Coordinates of C-alpha atoms in Angstrom, one line a residue:
M1 CA -65.8 -177.4 -89.3
F2 CA -66.3 -174.3 -91.5
F3 CA -67.7 -176.6 -94.2
W4 CA -70.5 -177.7 -92.0
V5 CA -71.2 -174.1 -90.9
K6 CA -71.8 -173.3 -94.6
I7 CA -74.0 -176.3 -95.1
F8 CA -76.0 -175.5 -92.0
F9 CA -76.4 -171.9 -93.1
I10 CA -77.8 -173.0 -96.5
L11 CA -80.3 -175.3 -94.7
V12 CA -81.4 -172.6 -92.3
L13 CA -81.8 -170.0 -95.0
F14 CA -83.9 -172.5 -97.0
V15 CA -86.3 -173.2 -94.0
V16 CA -86.5 -169.5 -93.2
S17 CA -87.4 -168.6 -96.7
L18 CA -90.3 -171.1 -96.6
R19 CA -91.5 -169.6 -93.3
F20 CA -91.8 -166.3 -95.2
K21 CA -93.8 -168.2 -97.8
I22 CA -91.3 -167.8 -100.6
N23 CA -92.0 -170.3 -103.4
I24 CA -90.1 -173.6 -102.7
G25 CA -88.6 -173.7 -106.2
I26 CA -87.3 -170.2 -105.8
S27 CA -85.9 -171.1 -102.4
L28 CA -84.1 -174.1 -103.8
L29 CA -82.6 -171.9 -106.7
I30 CA -81.4 -169.4 -104.1
S31 CA -79.9 -172.2 -102.1
S32 CA -78.2 -173.6 -105.3
F33 CA -76.5 -170.3 -106.0
L34 CA -75.3 -170.2 -102.4
V35 CA -73.8 -173.6 -102.9
G36 CA -72.1 -172.2 -106.0
L37 CA -70.7 -169.2 -104.2
F38 CA -69.4 -171.3 -101.2
F39 CA -68.1 -174.3 -103.1
Y40 CA -67.4 -173.4 -106.7
S41 CA -64.4 -171.6 -108.2
G42 CA -66.1 -168.8 -110.1
F43 CA -69.1 -167.4 -111.9
K44 CA -68.5 -169.3 -115.1
E45 CA -68.5 -172.7 -113.4
I46 CA -71.8 -171.7 -111.6
T47 CA -73.5 -170.7 -114.8
D48 CA -72.3 -173.8 -116.7
V49 CA -73.8 -176.1 -114.1
F50 CA -77.0 -174.1 -113.9
F51 CA -77.7 -174.1 -117.7
K52 CA -76.6 -177.8 -118.1
S53 CA -79.0 -178.7 -115.3
I54 CA -82.2 -176.9 -116.6
T55 CA -81.7 -178.3 -120.1
S56 CA -80.9 -181.9 -119.1
Y57 CA -83.0 -184.8 -120.1
T58 CA -83.7 -185.7 -116.5
T59 CA -85.1 -182.3 -115.7
I60 CA -87.3 -182.2 -118.9
K61 CA -88.5 -185.8 -118.2
T62 CA -89.5 -184.9 -114.6
V63 CA -91.4 -181.8 -115.8
V64 CA -93.3 -183.9 -118.3
I65 CA -94.2 -186.6 -115.8
I66 CA -95.4 -184.2 -113.1
Y67 CA -97.5 -182.2 -115.6
S68 CA -99.1 -185.5 -116.9
V69 CA -100.0 -186.6 -113.4
L70 CA -101.7 -183.3 -112.7
L71 CA -103.5 -183.6 -116.0
L72 CA -104.8 -187.1 -115.3
S73 CA -105.9 -186.0 -111.8
N74 CA -108.0 -183.3 -113.3
V75 CA -109.5 -185.6 -115.9
I76 CA -110.5 -188.2 -113.3
K77 CA -111.9 -185.4 -111.1
E78 CA -114.0 -184.2 -114.0
K79 CA -115.4 -187.7 -114.6
G80 CA -116.7 -187.7 -111.0
I81 CA -115.3 -189.4 -107.9
K82 CA -118.3 -189.7 -105.8
S83 CA -120.1 -192.3 -108.0
L84 CA -116.9 -194.5 -107.9
S85 CA -116.9 -194.3 -104.1
E86 CA -120.6 -195.2 -103.9
S87 CA -119.9 -198.2 -106.1
L88 CA -117.2 -199.4 -103.7
L89 CA -119.7 -199.1 -100.9
E90 CA -122.2 -201.2 -102.9
I91 CA -119.4 -203.9 -103.3
F92 CA -118.4 -204.1 -99.7
K93 CA -121.7 -203.4 -98.0
D94 CA -119.8 -202.6 -94.8
V95 CA -119.5 -199.0 -93.8
K96 CA -116.5 -199.4 -91.5
Y97 CA -114.4 -200.9 -94.3
A98 CA -116.0 -199.1 -97.3
I99 CA -115.1 -195.7 -95.7
I100 CA -111.4 -196.3 -96.3
F101 CA -111.6 -196.8 -100.0
P102 CA -112.5 -193.2 -101.2
P103 CA -109.3 -191.7 -99.6
M104 CA -107.3 -194.8 -100.7
F105 CA -108.4 -194.4 -104.3
I106 CA -107.7 -190.6 -104.3
G107 CA -104.3 -191.5 -102.9
L108 CA -103.4 -193.3 -106.1
L109 CA -103.4 -189.9 -107.8
P110 CA -101.1 -187.2 -106.4
M111 CA -102.8 -183.8 -106.2
P112 CA -102.4 -180.9 -103.9
G113 CA -104.8 -181.1 -101.1
G114 CA -106.1 -184.3 -102.5
A115 CA -107.5 -185.5 -99.1
L116 CA -110.2 -182.9 -99.4
F117 CA -111.9 -184.7 -102.3
P118 CA -113.2 -187.8 -100.5
S119 CA -114.0 -185.7 -97.3
E120 CA -117.7 -185.4 -98.2
I121 CA -118.2 -189.1 -98.6
V122 CA -116.1 -189.9 -95.5
N123 CA -118.2 -187.5 -93.5
E124 CA -121.5 -189.0 -94.7
L125 CA -120.3 -192.6 -94.1
G126 CA -118.7 -191.7 -90.8
D127 CA -122.0 -190.3 -89.5
K128 CA -123.6 -193.7 -90.0
I129 CA -121.2 -195.2 -87.4
D130 CA -121.0 -192.1 -85.1
M131 CA -117.4 -191.2 -85.8
K132 CA -115.9 -188.2 -84.0
P133 CA -114.5 -185.3 -86.1
E134 CA -110.9 -186.3 -85.2
E135 CA -111.6 -189.9 -86.2
K136 CA -112.9 -188.8 -89.6
T137 CA -109.9 -186.6 -90.0
F138 CA -107.5 -189.5 -89.3
V139 CA -109.3 -192.0 -91.6
N140 CA -109.5 -189.5 -94.4
Y141 CA -105.9 -188.3 -94.0
W142 CA -104.2 -191.6 -93.2
F143 CA -105.6 -193.8 -96.0
R144 CA -105.1 -191.0 -98.5
H145 CA -101.3 -191.3 -97.9
I146 CA -100.6 -195.0 -97.5
W147 CA -99.3 -195.3 -101.1
E148 CA -96.7 -192.5 -101.0
Y149 CA -93.9 -194.9 -99.9
F150 CA -93.8 -196.8 -103.2
W151 CA -96.5 -195.6 -105.7
P152 CA -94.7 -194.6 -109.0
L153 CA -96.8 -191.5 -109.7
Y154 CA -95.7 -189.5 -106.6
P155 CA -93.3 -186.6 -107.2
G156 CA -91.1 -187.6 -104.2
L157 CA -90.4 -191.0 -105.6
I158 CA -90.0 -189.7 -109.2
L159 CA -87.4 -187.2 -107.9
T160 CA -85.7 -189.9 -105.8
S161 CA -85.4 -192.0 -108.9
N162 CA -84.0 -189.2 -111.0
I163 CA -81.6 -187.9 -108.4
L164 CA -80.1 -191.3 -107.8
N165 CA -80.5 -192.3 -111.5
I166 CA -82.2 -195.6 -110.7
P167 CA -85.3 -197.2 -112.1
I168 CA -88.4 -196.3 -110.0
K169 CA -89.5 -199.9 -109.9
Q170 CA -86.4 -200.7 -107.7
I171 CA -87.5 -198.1 -105.1
M172 CA -91.1 -199.5 -105.3
K173 CA -89.8 -203.0 -104.5
H174 CA -87.8 -202.0 -101.5
Q175 CA -90.3 -199.6 -99.9
F176 CA -93.5 -201.5 -100.5
Y177 CA -93.5 -202.9 -97.0
L178 CA -94.1 -199.4 -95.6
T179 CA -97.4 -199.2 -97.4
I180 CA -98.4 -202.6 -96.0
L181 CA -97.3 -201.3 -92.5
A182 CA -99.4 -198.1 -92.9
L183 CA -102.4 -200.1 -94.1
L184 CA -102.2 -202.4 -91.1
I185 CA -102.0 -199.4 -88.8
G186 CA -105.1 -197.9 -90.4
I187 CA -107.0 -201.2 -90.2
L188 CA -106.1 -201.6 -86.5
F189 CA -107.6 -198.2 -85.9
I190 CA -110.9 -198.7 -87.8
K191 CA -111.4 -202.1 -86.1
K192 CA -112.1 -200.2 -82.9
L193 CA -115.0 -198.4 -84.5
K194 CA -118.6 -199.5 -84.4
N195 CA -120.0 -201.0 -87.7
V196 CA -123.1 -200.8 -89.9
K197 CA -123.9 -202.9 -92.9
V198 CA -125.8 -201.6 -95.9
E199 CA -128.1 -203.2 -98.5
R200 CA -127.0 -203.4 -102.1
K201 CA -129.2 -201.2 -104.3
I202 CA -127.7 -202.0 -107.7
P203 CA -126.4 -205.2 -109.3
L204 CA -122.8 -206.1 -108.2
S205 CA -121.7 -206.3 -111.8
G206 CA -122.5 -202.7 -112.3
S207 CA -120.5 -201.6 -109.3
L208 CA -117.6 -203.7 -110.3
L209 CA -117.6 -202.3 -113.8
N210 CA -117.7 -198.7 -112.5
V211 CA -114.8 -199.4 -110.2
F212 CA -112.7 -201.0 -112.9
L213 CA -113.3 -198.1 -115.3
G214 CA -112.4 -195.6 -112.6
F215 CA -109.1 -197.4 -111.8
L216 CA -108.3 -198.1 -115.5
P217 CA -106.0 -195.0 -116.2
V218 CA -103.9 -195.6 -113.1
L219 CA -103.8 -199.4 -113.7
L220 CA -102.6 -198.9 -117.3
I221 CA -99.8 -196.6 -116.2
V222 CA -98.6 -198.9 -113.4
V223 CA -98.7 -202.0 -115.7
L224 CA -96.8 -200.3 -118.5
I225 CA -94.2 -198.9 -116.2
L226 CA -93.6 -202.3 -114.5
F227 CA -93.8 -204.6 -117.5
T228 CA -92.5 -202.6 -120.5
K229 CA -89.4 -200.8 -121.5
L230 CA -91.2 -197.7 -122.6
R231 CA -90.0 -194.5 -121.0
E232 CA -92.0 -193.4 -118.0
E233 CA -92.7 -189.9 -119.3
I234 CA -94.1 -191.2 -122.6
I235 CA -96.3 -193.7 -120.7
V236 CA -97.8 -191.2 -118.3
F237 CA -98.2 -188.4 -120.9
S238 CA -99.8 -190.6 -123.5
I239 CA -102.3 -192.1 -121.2
S240 CA -103.2 -188.7 -119.7
I241 CA -103.8 -187.2 -123.2
F242 CA -105.8 -190.3 -124.3
F243 CA -108.2 -190.1 -121.4
L244 CA -108.5 -186.3 -121.8
I245 CA -109.5 -186.9 -125.5
V246 CA -112.1 -189.6 -124.7
L247 CA -113.5 -187.6 -121.8
N248 CA -117.2 -186.9 -122.4
V249 CA -117.0 -183.1 -122.4
G250 CA -116.7 -180.4 -125.1
I251 CA -113.5 -179.2 -126.8
K252 CA -113.5 -176.0 -124.8
K253 CA -113.7 -177.9 -121.5
K254 CA -110.9 -180.2 -122.6
L255 CA -108.7 -177.2 -123.5
E256 CA -109.5 -175.7 -120.1
I257 CA -108.4 -178.9 -118.3
F258 CA -105.2 -179.1 -120.4
V259 CA -104.2 -175.5 -119.6
K260 CA -105.1 -175.5 -115.9
S261 CA -103.1 -178.6 -115.3
F262 CA -100.0 -176.6 -116.0
S263 CA -98.6 -175.4 -112.7
L264 CA -95.9 -172.8 -112.8
D265 CA -95.2 -173.4 -109.1
M266 CA -94.7 -177.1 -109.7
I267 CA -92.4 -176.4 -112.7
L268 CA -90.3 -174.0 -110.5
L269 CA -90.2 -176.7 -107.8
I270 CA -88.9 -179.3 -110.2
V271 CA -86.3 -177.0 -111.8
G272 CA -85.2 -175.9 -108.3
V273 CA -84.8 -179.5 -107.1
M274 CA -82.8 -180.6 -110.2
V275 CA -80.6 -177.5 -110.1
F276 CA -79.9 -177.9 -106.4
K277 CA -79.1 -181.6 -106.9
D278 CA -76.7 -180.8 -109.7
F279 CA -74.9 -178.1 -107.8
F280 CA -74.3 -180.5 -104.9
S281 CA -73.4 -183.5 -107.0
N282 CA -70.9 -181.6 -109.1
S283 CA -68.9 -180.1 -106.2
E284 CA -65.8 -182.1 -105.4
I285 CA -65.4 -180.1 -102.1
I286 CA -68.8 -181.4 -100.9
K287 CA -68.2 -184.9 -102.1
N288 CA -64.8 -185.1 -100.3
N289 CA -66.2 -183.7 -97.0
F290 CA -69.1 -186.1 -96.9
L291 CA -66.9 -189.1 -97.7
L292 CA -65.0 -188.3 -94.5
F293 CA -68.1 -188.8 -92.5
Q294 CA -70.0 -191.6 -94.3
N295 CA -68.6 -194.4 -92.1
Y296 CA -69.8 -193.0 -88.8
K297 CA -73.2 -194.2 -87.6
A298 CA -74.0 -191.1 -85.5
T299 CA -73.4 -188.7 -88.5
Y300 CA -75.5 -190.6 -91.0
Y301 CA -78.3 -191.0 -88.5
I302 CA -78.4 -187.2 -88.1
L303 CA -78.4 -186.8 -91.9
L304 CA -80.8 -189.7 -92.7
I305 CA -83.3 -189.3 -89.8
F306 CA -83.2 -186.0 -87.8
I307 CA -82.8 -183.4 -90.6
P308 CA -85.3 -185.1 -93.0
I309 CA -87.9 -185.1 -90.1
L310 CA -87.2 -181.4 -89.5
I311 CA -87.6 -180.4 -93.2
G312 CA -90.7 -182.6 -93.5
I313 CA -92.3 -180.9 -90.6
F314 CA -91.4 -177.4 -91.7
T315 CA -92.4 -177.8 -95.4
G316 CA -95.1 -180.5 -95.3
V317 CA -94.1 -181.9 -98.8
N318 CA -92.0 -184.9 -99.8
Q319 CA -90.3 -183.0 -102.7
A320 CA -88.6 -180.6 -100.3
Y321 CA -86.7 -183.0 -98.1
V322 CA -85.9 -185.2 -101.1
G323 CA -84.8 -182.3 -103.2
I324 CA -82.7 -180.5 -100.7
L325 CA -81.2 -183.5 -98.8
L326 CA -81.0 -186.5 -101.1
P327 CA -78.2 -184.9 -103.2
I328 CA -76.3 -184.2 -99.9
V329 CA -76.8 -187.7 -98.4
S330 CA -76.3 -189.6 -101.7
T331 CA -72.7 -190.3 -100.8
I332 CA -74.0 -192.2 -97.7
I333 CA -76.8 -194.0 -99.5
L334 CA -74.6 -195.0 -102.5
K335 CA -72.2 -198.0 -101.8
A336 CA -68.6 -198.0 -102.9
N337 CA -69.4 -199.8 -106.1
G338 CA -72.0 -197.1 -107.0
S339 CA -75.1 -199.2 -106.2
V340 CA -77.8 -198.0 -103.9
D341 CA -78.1 -199.1 -100.3
F342 CA -81.9 -199.4 -100.2
V343 CA -82.0 -199.9 -96.5
K344 CA -80.5 -196.5 -96.0
L345 CA -82.7 -195.0 -98.7
T346 CA -85.8 -196.3 -97.1
L347 CA -84.7 -195.0 -93.7
F348 CA -84.2 -191.6 -95.3
Y349 CA -87.5 -191.5 -97.1
A350 CA -89.5 -192.8 -94.1
S351 CA -87.9 -190.3 -91.8
G352 CA -88.8 -187.4 -94.0
F353 CA -92.3 -188.6 -94.6
F354 CA -92.8 -189.1 -90.8
G355 CA -92.2 -185.3 -90.6
V356 CA -94.5 -184.6 -93.5
L357 CA -97.3 -186.6 -92.0
L358 CA -97.1 -184.7 -88.7
S359 CA -96.7 -181.3 -90.4
P360 CA -99.4 -178.7 -89.7
V361 CA -98.4 -177.0 -93.0
H362 CA -99.2 -180.2 -94.9
L363 CA -102.1 -179.1 -97.0
C364 CA -104.0 -182.4 -96.8
L365 CA -103.9 -182.4 -93.0
S366 CA -104.8 -178.7 -92.5
L367 CA -107.7 -178.9 -95.1
T368 CA -109.0 -182.2 -93.7
R369 CA -108.9 -180.9 -90.1
E370 CA -110.7 -177.7 -91.1
Y371 CA -113.3 -179.6 -93.1
F372 CA -114.3 -181.8 -90.2
K373 CA -113.8 -179.0 -87.6
A374 CA -111.5 -181.3 -85.6
D375 CA -109.4 -180.3 -82.6
W376 CA -105.7 -180.2 -83.4
S377 CA -104.6 -181.7 -80.1
K378 CA -107.1 -184.6 -80.4
V379 CA -106.0 -185.2 -84.0
Y380 CA -102.4 -185.5 -82.9
R381 CA -103.3 -187.9 -80.1
I382 CA -104.4 -190.3 -82.9
L383 CA -101.8 -189.3 -85.6
F384 CA -98.6 -189.3 -83.6
P385 CA -98.6 -192.8 -82.2
S386 CA -99.8 -194.1 -85.6
T387 CA -96.9 -192.6 -87.4
L388 CA -94.2 -193.8 -85.0
P389 CA -93.9 -197.3 -86.5
I390 CA -93.3 -195.7 -89.9
L391 CA -90.1 -194.2 -88.4
L392 CA -89.1 -197.0 -85.9
I393 CA -89.4 -200.0 -88.2
P394 CA -86.9 -198.7 -90.8
I395 CA -84.5 -197.7 -88.0
L396 CA -84.7 -201.3 -86.6
V397 CA -84.1 -202.8 -90.1
D398 CA -81.0 -200.6 -90.5
L399 CA -79.7 -201.7 -87.1
I400 CA -80.2 -205.4 -87.8
I401 CA -79.0 -205.5 -91.5

């Protein structure tokens, strides 16, 4: 019983620290040292685990990948997103369906507050079909986030892959159906809207070429990750640097993009997550206590559903619930032979993301709502019932299988 009091204390302190706007990475490092104090034998063991963690290949690899993703995001932003979105409209000629592609495309590249980038285009197209502010907010926000369940560039998936030490393509394969589900939910919503068709102003071939070139960096990364044995960090970093080099701007601007893509907060977050993971996974006391409970349905539903939802709502970011909880629940998700139970992993991931999608501190949601001047309560009347299937379907799958 006292073991669970300590675990609960660590979780509460972590959430409280976030409410006081302490950096998530620092909060995780503080939580890590509390784990050390509660469950390790002495100061030397704590420092050994800490230094081994921050210098590990996994930590360095994750830092390189996240930096490279931020760099590529800034390169594509510099090239111009609006012309790409206009080309998509030229291709589809249908406002109601063309409006979903700007946020969908931006969603392929993780970036803080990324939903804000296509807002101007969504607003302009939404006016053509008399969309309300809350409807624009939902479309912009929802389609921006349909990829996060399986897309290999998202930090939450990268961290999941590294924490469980499994190839990211395995996670992609098992969680892809959630993206299909989210897409269907979004399409059912837009089908209720009125529609307007537009005339094509430029040749179709020109629009197709523009879209292809816009998607090219992301497509190359995905193809190389899926179909080669090259390391993920080498693939993402190399392609990001290549497209920075060929970007049609001066050397000074390229250096500016290279430097500003380095985020100290993001590095702290990654280090915090990996250190916290290692403190949990290296404690025999924690392992033994969780093994006692892993066969009880009620316990693992609390750990795989309820707590991830809470952390998702409180933090608004995938990395937080993955980083703080996945090391804890890994003994439940891993089978006796060491392989991953992907049904349980998907349930865990979808539960946390359910909380993230509903979180008012989620930067994309708060920025989008503010941009469209939408009413919070009216936004949630659309958003909450739309997110429910994302939670309920994995629960149903777990009950059946």
